Structures are given as structure tokens and as C-alpha cells.
GROMACS .gro file of C-alpha atoms in nm:
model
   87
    1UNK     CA    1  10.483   2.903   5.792
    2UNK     CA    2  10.644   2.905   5.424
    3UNK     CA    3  10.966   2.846   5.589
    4UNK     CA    4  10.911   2.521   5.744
    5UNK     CA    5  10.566   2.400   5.705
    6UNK     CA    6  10.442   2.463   5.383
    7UNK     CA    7  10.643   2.202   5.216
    8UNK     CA    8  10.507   1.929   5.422
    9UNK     CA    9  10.116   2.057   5.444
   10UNK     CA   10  10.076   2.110   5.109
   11UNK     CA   11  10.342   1.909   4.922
   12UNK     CA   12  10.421   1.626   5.172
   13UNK     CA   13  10.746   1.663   5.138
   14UNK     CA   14  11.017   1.636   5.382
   15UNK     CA   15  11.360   1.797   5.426
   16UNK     CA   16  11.475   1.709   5.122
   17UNK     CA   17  11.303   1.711   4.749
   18UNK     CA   18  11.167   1.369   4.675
   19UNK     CA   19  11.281   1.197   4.355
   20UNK     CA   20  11.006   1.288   4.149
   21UNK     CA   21  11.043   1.631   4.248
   22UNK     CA   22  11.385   1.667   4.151
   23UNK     CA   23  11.330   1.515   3.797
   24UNK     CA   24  11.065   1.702   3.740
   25UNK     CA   25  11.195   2.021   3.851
   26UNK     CA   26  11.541   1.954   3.606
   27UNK     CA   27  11.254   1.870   3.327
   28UNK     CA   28  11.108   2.215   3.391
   29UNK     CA   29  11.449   2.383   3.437
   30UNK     CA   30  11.567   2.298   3.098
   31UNK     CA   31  11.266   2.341   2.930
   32UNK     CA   32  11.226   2.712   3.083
   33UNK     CA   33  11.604   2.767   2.977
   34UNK     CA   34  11.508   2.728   2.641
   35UNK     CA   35  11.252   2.931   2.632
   36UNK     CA   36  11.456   3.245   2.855
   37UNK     CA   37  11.754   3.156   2.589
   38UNK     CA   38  11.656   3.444   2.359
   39UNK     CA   39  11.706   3.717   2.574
   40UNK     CA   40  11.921   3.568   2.814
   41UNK     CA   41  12.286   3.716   2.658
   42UNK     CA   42  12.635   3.548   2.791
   43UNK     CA   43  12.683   3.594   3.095
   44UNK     CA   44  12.386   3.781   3.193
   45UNK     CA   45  12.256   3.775   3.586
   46UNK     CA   46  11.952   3.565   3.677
   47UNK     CA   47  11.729   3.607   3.955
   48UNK     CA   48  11.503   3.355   4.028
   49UNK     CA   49  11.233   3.438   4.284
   50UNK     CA   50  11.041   3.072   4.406
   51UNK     CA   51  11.340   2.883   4.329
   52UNK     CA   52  11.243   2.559   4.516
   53UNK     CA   53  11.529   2.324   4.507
   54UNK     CA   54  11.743   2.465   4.292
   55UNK     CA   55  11.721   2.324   3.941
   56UNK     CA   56  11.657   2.624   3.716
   57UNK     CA   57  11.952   2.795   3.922
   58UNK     CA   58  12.197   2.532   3.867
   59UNK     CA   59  12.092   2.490   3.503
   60UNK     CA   60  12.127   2.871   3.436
   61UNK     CA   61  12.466   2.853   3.642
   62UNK     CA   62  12.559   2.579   3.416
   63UNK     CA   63  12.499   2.753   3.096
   64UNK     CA   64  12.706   3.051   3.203
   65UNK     CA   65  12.508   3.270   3.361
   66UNK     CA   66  12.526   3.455   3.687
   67UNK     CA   67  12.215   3.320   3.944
   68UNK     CA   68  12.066   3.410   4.282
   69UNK     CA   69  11.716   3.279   4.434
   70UNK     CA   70  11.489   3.350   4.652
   71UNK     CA   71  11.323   3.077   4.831
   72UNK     CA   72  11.210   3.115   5.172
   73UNK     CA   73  11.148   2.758   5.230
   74UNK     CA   74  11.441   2.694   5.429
   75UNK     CA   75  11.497   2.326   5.387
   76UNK     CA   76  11.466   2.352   4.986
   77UNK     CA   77  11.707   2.695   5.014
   78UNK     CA   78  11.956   2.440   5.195
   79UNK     CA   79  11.961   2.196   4.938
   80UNK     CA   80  11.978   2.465   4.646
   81UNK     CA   81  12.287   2.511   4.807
   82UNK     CA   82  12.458   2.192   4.948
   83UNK     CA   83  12.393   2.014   4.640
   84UNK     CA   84  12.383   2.240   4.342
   85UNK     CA   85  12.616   2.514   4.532
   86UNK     CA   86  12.382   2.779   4.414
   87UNK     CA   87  12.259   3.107   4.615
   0.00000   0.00000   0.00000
């Protein structure tokens, strides 16, 4: 169910993230990168269980570190990867 329905039952989303969700979810991204950043050395591996669309992946990615998610919402998994080319 988590895999393809759950987005649209409880979120009404479809395929893709809306808008909102997106900005949101960068909002939250950074903000939890922040607060991660004192134990988070260079380079250091993240694993991000629940990781939606991406954001906090492609943020942590960005700032040097090594990521992989787990998401089983397969439509949200895809765009993790098409457009932040994050795992």
C-alpha cells in the first residue's frame, strides 16, 4: 500500500511532490542539516530512512557527505533519484 497508495490517500499527492511539498521539504532539509552538523564529520555516510522526495539527501550530498535512503514509496524514491540523483 505504502508503495503506491499511501501518497495519494493520505497526502493527495500524485506522482510527483507538489510545490509546496518540495519547498517545504528543502526548508526542513536545511534546517535538520544544521542541527545533524555537529556530529556529522567530513565526509561521513548518511542514511536516511523515510526519505520522501529527496531533499535532506541531496542537501547532505551537497554538503559533502555520503547518502542513501530508504523510501518505499516508489514514485517519491523515483524522483529522489531523477531529479536530485540521490539513492
Amino acid at each position: 500500500y505504502y508503495a503506491r497508495g499511501y501518497r495519494f490517500d493520505y497526502q493527495f499527492a500524485g506522482r510527483r511532490p507538489p510545490r509546496f511539498h518540495r519547498v517545504r521539504a528543502r526548508r526542513e532539509a536545511a534546517a535538520r542539516l544544521a542541527s545533524l552538523a555537529p556530529v556529522l564529520w567530513p565526509g561521513a555516510r548518511v542514511l536516511d530512512f523515510g526519505s520522501g522526495s529527496g531533499e535532506f539527501l541531496a542537501a547532505a550530498a551537497a554538503a559533502g557527505h555520503g547518502v542513501l535512503g530508504i523510501e518505499p514509496g516508489e514514485d517519491y524514491a523515483a524522483h529522489a533519484r531523477e531529479v536530485h540523483g540521490v539513492e
